[in-house]
CSV table of C-alpha atoms in Angstrom, one decimal:
chain,number,residue,atom,x,y,z
A,11,MET,CA,-6.1,18.1,-11.8
A,12,LYS,CA,-4.0,20.6,-10.0
A,13,THR,CA,-5.8,19.7,-6.8
A,14,ILE,CA,-5.2,16.0,-7.4
A,15,LEU,CA,-1.5,16.7,-8.0
A,16,PHE,CA,-1.2,18.7,-4.8
A,17,ARG,CA,-2.8,15.8,-2.9
A,18,LEU,CA,-0.7,13.3,-4.7
A,19,ILE,CA,2.5,15.1,-3.6
A,20,ALA,CA,1.1,15.0,0.0
A,21,ALA,CA,0.3,11.3,-0.4
A,22,PHE,CA,3.8,10.5,-1.5
A,23,GLY,CA,5.0,12.2,1.6
A,24,ILE,CA,6.4,15.7,2.1
A,25,VAL,CA,10.1,14.9,1.8
A,26,ALA,CA,11.9,14.7,5.1
A,27,THR,CA,15.4,13.9,6.1
A,28,LEU,CA,16.1,10.5,7.5
A,29,GLY,CA,16.8,12.1,10.8
A,30,GLN,CA,13.4,13.6,10.9
A,31,SER,CA,11.6,10.5,9.7
A,32,THR,CA,12.9,8.3,12.4
A,33,THR,CA,11.4,10.6,15.1
A,34,MET,CA,7.9,10.9,13.6
A,35,ARG,CA,4.9,9.2,15.1
A,36,ALA,CA,1.8,7.9,13.3
A,37,LYS,CA,-1.4,6.3,14.4
A,38,GLY,CA,-0.6,3.4,16.7
A,39,ASN,CA,3.2,3.6,16.1
A,40,THR,CA,5.8,2.9,18.8
A,41,LEU,CA,9.5,3.6,18.5
A,42,ALA,CA,11.3,0.4,17.6
A,43,PRO,CA,14.1,-0.8,19.9
A,44,VAL,CA,17.6,-0.4,18.6
A,45,GLY,CA,18.5,-3.5,16.6
A,46,SER,CA,15.0,-4.5,15.8
A,47,ASN,CA,14.7,-6.4,12.5
A,48,LEU,CA,12.2,-4.2,10.6
A,49,ILE,CA,10.8,-4.7,7.2
A,50,ALA,CA,8.9,-2.2,5.0
A,51,ILE,CA,5.7,-3.8,3.8
A,52,ASP,CA,2.9,-2.9,1.3
A,53,VAL,CA,-0.6,-4.4,1.7
A,54,LEU,CA,-1.8,-4.1,-1.8
A,55,LEU,CA,-4.4,-5.0,-4.4
A,56,ASP,CA,-3.1,-7.2,-7.3
A,57,PRO,CA,-4.7,-5.7,-10.4
A,58,ASP,CA,-6.3,-7.8,-13.2
A,59,GLN,CA,-4.8,-8.3,-16.6
A,60,MET,CA,-6.4,-5.1,-18.0
A,61,MET,CA,-4.5,-2.9,-15.6
A,62,VAL,CA,-1.3,-4.9,-16.0
A,63,VAL,CA,-1.4,-4.5,-19.7
A,64,LYS,CA,-2.1,-0.7,-19.4
A,65,ALA,CA,0.6,-0.2,-16.8
A,66,ASN,CA,3.2,-2.1,-18.9
A,67,ALA,CA,2.3,-0.1,-22.0
A,68,LEU,CA,2.9,3.1,-20.0
A,69,ASN,CA,6.1,1.7,-18.5
A,70,ASP,CA,7.4,1.0,-22.0
A,71,ARG,CA,6.9,4.6,-23.0
A,72,LEU,CA,8.6,5.8,-19.8
A,73,ARG,CA,11.6,3.6,-20.3
A,74,GLY,CA,11.8,4.8,-23.9
A,75,ASP,CA,12.5,8.3,-22.5
A,76,TYR,CA,14.5,7.2,-19.4
A,77,PRO,CA,16.2,3.8,-20.0
A,78,ALA,CA,17.7,3.8,-16.5
A,79,GLY,CA,14.2,3.4,-15.1
A,80,TYR,CA,12.8,0.1,-14.0
A,81,SER,CA,10.6,-2.4,-15.8
A,82,LEU,CA,7.4,-3.8,-14.4
A,83,ASP,CA,8.2,-7.4,-13.5
A,84,ALA,CA,8.2,-9.9,-10.6
A,85,THR,CA,10.3,-7.5,-8.5
A,86,HIS,CA,8.4,-4.4,-9.5
A,87,ALA,CA,4.8,-5.7,-9.6
A,88,PRO,CA,2.0,-3.3,-10.7
A,89,HIS,CA,-0.3,-2.8,-7.8
A,90,VAL,CA,-2.7,-0.5,-5.9
A,91,SER,CA,-1.2,0.2,-2.5
A,92,MET,CA,-3.6,0.3,0.5
A,93,LEU,CA,-1.1,0.5,3.3
A,94,GLN,CA,2.7,0.9,3.7
A,95,ARG,CA,4.2,0.4,7.1
A,96,PHE,CA,7.3,-0.7,9.0
A,97,VAL,CA,6.7,-3.9,11.0
A,98,ARG,CA,9.0,-6.3,12.9
A,99,ALA,CA,9.9,-9.3,10.8
A,100,SER,CA,8.9,-11.5,13.8
A,101,ASP,CA,5.4,-10.0,13.6
A,102,LEU,CA,4.8,-10.8,9.9
A,103,ASP,CA,2.7,-13.9,10.6
A,104,ALA,CA,0.5,-11.9,13.0
A,105,VAL,CA,0.2,-9.1,10.3
A,106,THR,CA,-0.9,-11.5,7.6
A,107,ALA,CA,-3.4,-13.1,10.0
A,108,ALA,CA,-4.9,-9.7,10.8
A,109,VAL,CA,-5.2,-8.9,7.1
A,110,ALA,CA,-6.8,-12.2,6.5
A,111,ARG,CA,-9.4,-11.5,9.1
A,112,VAL,CA,-10.3,-8.3,7.2
A,113,LEU,CA,-10.7,-10.3,4.0
A,114,ALA,CA,-13.1,-12.6,5.8
A,115,ALA,CA,-15.6,-9.8,5.9
A,116,GLU,CA,-14.7,-8.1,2.6
A,117,ARG,CA,-14.6,-9.2,-1.1
A,118,PRO,CA,-11.7,-7.2,-2.7
A,119,THR,CA,-12.2,-9.0,-6.0
A,120,ASP,CA,-15.7,-7.6,-6.3
A,121,LEU,CA,-14.4,-4.1,-6.3
A,122,GLN,CA,-15.1,-2.1,-9.5
A,123,LEU,CA,-12.3,0.3,-10.1
A,124,THR,CA,-11.6,2.9,-12.7
A,125,ALA,CA,-8.3,4.4,-13.9
A,126,LYS,CA,-9.0,8.1,-14.6
A,127,GLY,CA,-5.7,9.7,-15.7
A,128,ILE,CA,-1.9,10.1,-15.5
A,129,ASP,CA,-0.1,12.1,-12.9
A,130,TYR,CA,3.4,12.3,-11.4
A,131,VAL,CA,5.5,13.6,-8.5
A,132,MET,CA,9.2,14.5,-8.6
A,133,TRP,CA,11.1,12.0,-6.4
A,134,ALA,CA,14.9,11.8,-6.2
A,135,GLY,CA,15.3,13.8,-9.4
A,136,VAL,CA,12.9,11.8,-11.6
A,137,ALA,CA,9.2,11.9,-12.3
A,138,VAL,CA,7.4,9.0,-10.6
A,139,THR,CA,4.5,8.4,-12.9
A,140,VAL,CA,1.2,6.9,-11.8
A,141,LEU,CA,-2.2,5.9,-13.2
A,142,LEU,CA,-4.7,7.5,-10.9
A,143,VAL,CA,-7.6,5.4,-9.6
A,144,GLU,CA,-11.0,6.7,-8.7
A,145,ARG,CA,-11.8,6.5,-5.0
A,146,THR,CA,-15.0,4.5,-4.2
A,147,PRO,CA,-16.8,4.0,-0.9
A,148,ASP,CA,-16.0,0.3,-0.9
A,149,LEU,CA,-12.3,0.8,-1.6
A,150,MET,CA,-12.1,3.5,1.1
A,151,ARG,CA,-13.8,1.2,3.6
A,152,LEU,CA,-11.3,-1.6,2.8
A,153,GLU,CA,-8.4,0.7,3.1
A,154,GLU,CA,-9.5,1.9,6.5
A,155,LYS,CA,-10.0,-1.7,7.8
A,156,ILE,CA,-6.5,-2.7,6.5
A,157,VAL,CA,-5.0,0.3,8.3
A,158,ASP,CA,-6.8,-0.5,11.6
A,159,ALA,CA,-5.8,-4.2,11.3
A,160,VAL,CA,-2.1,-3.5,10.9
A,161,THR,CA,-1.9,-0.6,13.3
A,162,PRO,CA,-1.0,-2.8,16.4
A,163,PHE,CA,2.0,-4.1,14.6
A,164,SER,CA,3.2,-0.8,13.0
A,165,VAL,CA,6.5,0.7,14.3
A,166,SER,CA,8.6,3.8,13.6
A,167,GLY,CA,12.3,4.1,13.0
A,168,GLY,CA,12.8,2.0,9.8
A,169,THR,CA,15.8,2.7,7.6
A,170,ALA,CA,16.9,1.7,4.1
A,171,ALA,CA,17.8,-1.7,5.6
A,172,ALA,CA,14.1,-2.5,5.9
A,173,PHE,CA,13.7,-2.6,2.1
A,174,VAL,CA,14.7,-5.1,-0.5
A,175,GLY,CA,18.2,-4.2,-1.7
A,176,ALA,CA,18.7,-2.0,1.4
A,177,ASP,CA,19.2,1.0,-1.0
A,178,ALA,CA,15.9,2.9,-0.5
A,179,ASN,CA,16.3,6.7,-0.9
A,180,ALA,CA,15.4,9.1,1.9
A,181,GLU,CA,12.1,10.0,0.2
A,182,THR,CA,11.0,6.3,0.1
A,183,VAL,CA,11.9,5.8,3.8
A,184,ALA,CA,10.0,8.9,4.8
A,185,TYR,CA,7.0,8.0,2.7
A,186,VAL,CA,6.6,4.6,4.5
A,187,GLU,CA,7.3,6.3,7.9
A,188,THR,CA,4.5,8.8,7.4
A,189,PHE,CA,2.0,6.8,5.2
A,190,VAL,CA,-0.3,7.0,8.2
A,191,PRO,CA,-1.7,9.7,8.3
A,192,LYS,CA,-0.3,11.5,5.3
A,193,SER,CA,-1.4,9.0,2.7
A,194,SER,CA,-4.2,7.2,4.4
A,195,GLY,CA,-7.9,7.9,5.2
A,196,HIS,CA,-9.1,11.1,3.6
A,197,ASN,CA,-5.6,11.6,2.2
A,198,TYR,CA,-5.6,8.2,0.5
A,199,ILE,CA,-5.1,8.5,-3.3
A,200,PRO,CA,-5.3,5.1,-4.9
A,201,HIS,CA,-2.9,4.7,-7.9
A,202,VAL,CA,-0.8,2.3,-9.9
A,203,THR,CA,2.8,3.4,-10.2
A,204,ALA,CA,4.0,2.7,-13.8
A,205,GLY,CA,7.7,3.8,-13.6
A,206,VAL,CA,9.9,6.8,-13.8
A,207,ALA,CA,11.1,9.2,-16.5
A,208,ARG,CA,12.1,12.8,-17.1
A,209,GLU,CA,9.6,15.4,-16.0
A,210,ALA,CA,9.4,17.1,-19.4
A,211,PHE,CA,8.4,13.8,-21.0
A,212,VAL,CA,5.8,12.9,-18.4
A,213,LYS,CA,4.3,16.4,-18.7
A,214,GLN,CA,3.7,15.5,-22.4
A,215,LEU,CA,2.1,12.2,-21.4
A,216,LYS,CA,-0.2,13.9,-18.9
A,217,ALA,CA,-1.3,16.4,-21.5
A,218,GLU,CA,-2.4,13.7,-23.9
A,219,PRO,CA,-6.1,12.7,-24.0
A,220,PHE,CA,-6.7,9.8,-21.5
A,221,GLN,CA,-9.3,7.1,-22.1
A,222,ALA,CA,-10.5,6.0,-18.7
A,223,PHE,CA,-10.8,2.2,-18.2
A,224,ASN,CA,-12.2,-0.2,-15.7
A,225,PHE,CA,-10.4,-2.9,-13.9
A,226,LYS,CA,-10.8,-5.2,-10.9
A,227,PRO,CA,-8.4,-6.6,-8.3
A,228,ASP,CA,-7.4,-10.2,-8.6
A,229,GLY,CA,-6.6,-10.4,-4.9
A,230,VAL,CA,-4.7,-9.0,-2.0
A,231,SER,CA,-1.0,-9.5,-1.3
A,232,ILE,CA,1.7,-8.2,1.1
A,233,TYR,CA,5.1,-7.4,-0.4
A,234,GLN,CA,8.3,-6.2,1.1
A,235,LEU,CA,9.0,-2.9,-0.5
A,236,GLY,CA,12.0,-1.8,-2.7
A,237,ASN,CA,13.3,1.6,-3.6
A,238,PHE,CA,10.7,4.1,-5.0
A,239,GLY,CA,8.0,2.1,-3.2
A,240,THR,CA,8.1,-0.8,-5.6
A,241,ALA,CA,6.5,-4.1,-4.7
A,242,SER,CA,9.7,-6.2,-4.8
A,243,ARG,CA,9.3,-9.4,-2.8
A,244,LYS,CA,5.9,-11.1,-2.2
A,245,VAL,CA,5.7,-12.4,1.4
A,246,TRP,CA,1.9,-13.3,1.4
A,247,GLN,CA,-1.0,-13.7,-0.9
A,248,SER,CA,-4.7,-13.9,-0.1
A,249,ALA,CA,-6.7,-17.0,-0.7
A,250,ALA,CA,-8.8,-17.4,-3.8
A,251,SER,CA,-11.7,-14.9,-4.0
A,252,GLY,CA,-14.3,-17.7,-3.5
A,253,THR,CA,-12.8,-18.4,0.0
A,254,MET,CA,-12.4,-14.9,1.2
A,255,ARG,CA,-15.7,-14.7,3.0
């Protein structure tokens, strides 16, 4: 589990200052012109009711320890991120079309996924707590295709203004800025973020026996991100699974 935690820290992004993050380059990125209207997006898997129930139960425990944390709701939707990027708002229709083309050859709702444990990373002074998901060849292939599809529209230079609420902390901005390559490809660690709490409490949760469980995606959506990488505003949802191919 120590190896997973180390990789999870890398996946959440080695914390950089805002000044550093705006000068970084990732696969296919170009520097956005000053004044561009950028949004931070998350192309994600919507989990089924099994995962939603489990994530909410964990969230309840986290908020019991840290009431200032957030609830899982319509503006903090449980999800499995596949890609987070800055894109121009004017390119959003092209981005959704590119993702839809990937789904014409893939069946995300056929994926068989397994939650295997609890882990966390320290972020802005609190423990961001996640349910770790097993990597599978099908999931990894889908993630790679999504990255490739969105790469032509990905840009660098996003700020807190690109997020819902315009209050994203530096760690969140840097994470989106460097998602490719730090959290994609062989660095991709699928997970469902359940909330935040104090580190001592989350350490206790992590030490408890964990009963692995299976779940499936209900579909694919694109959200505009909020602070802490929450799925805050849905901007697109895939067609029903029967029409994806």
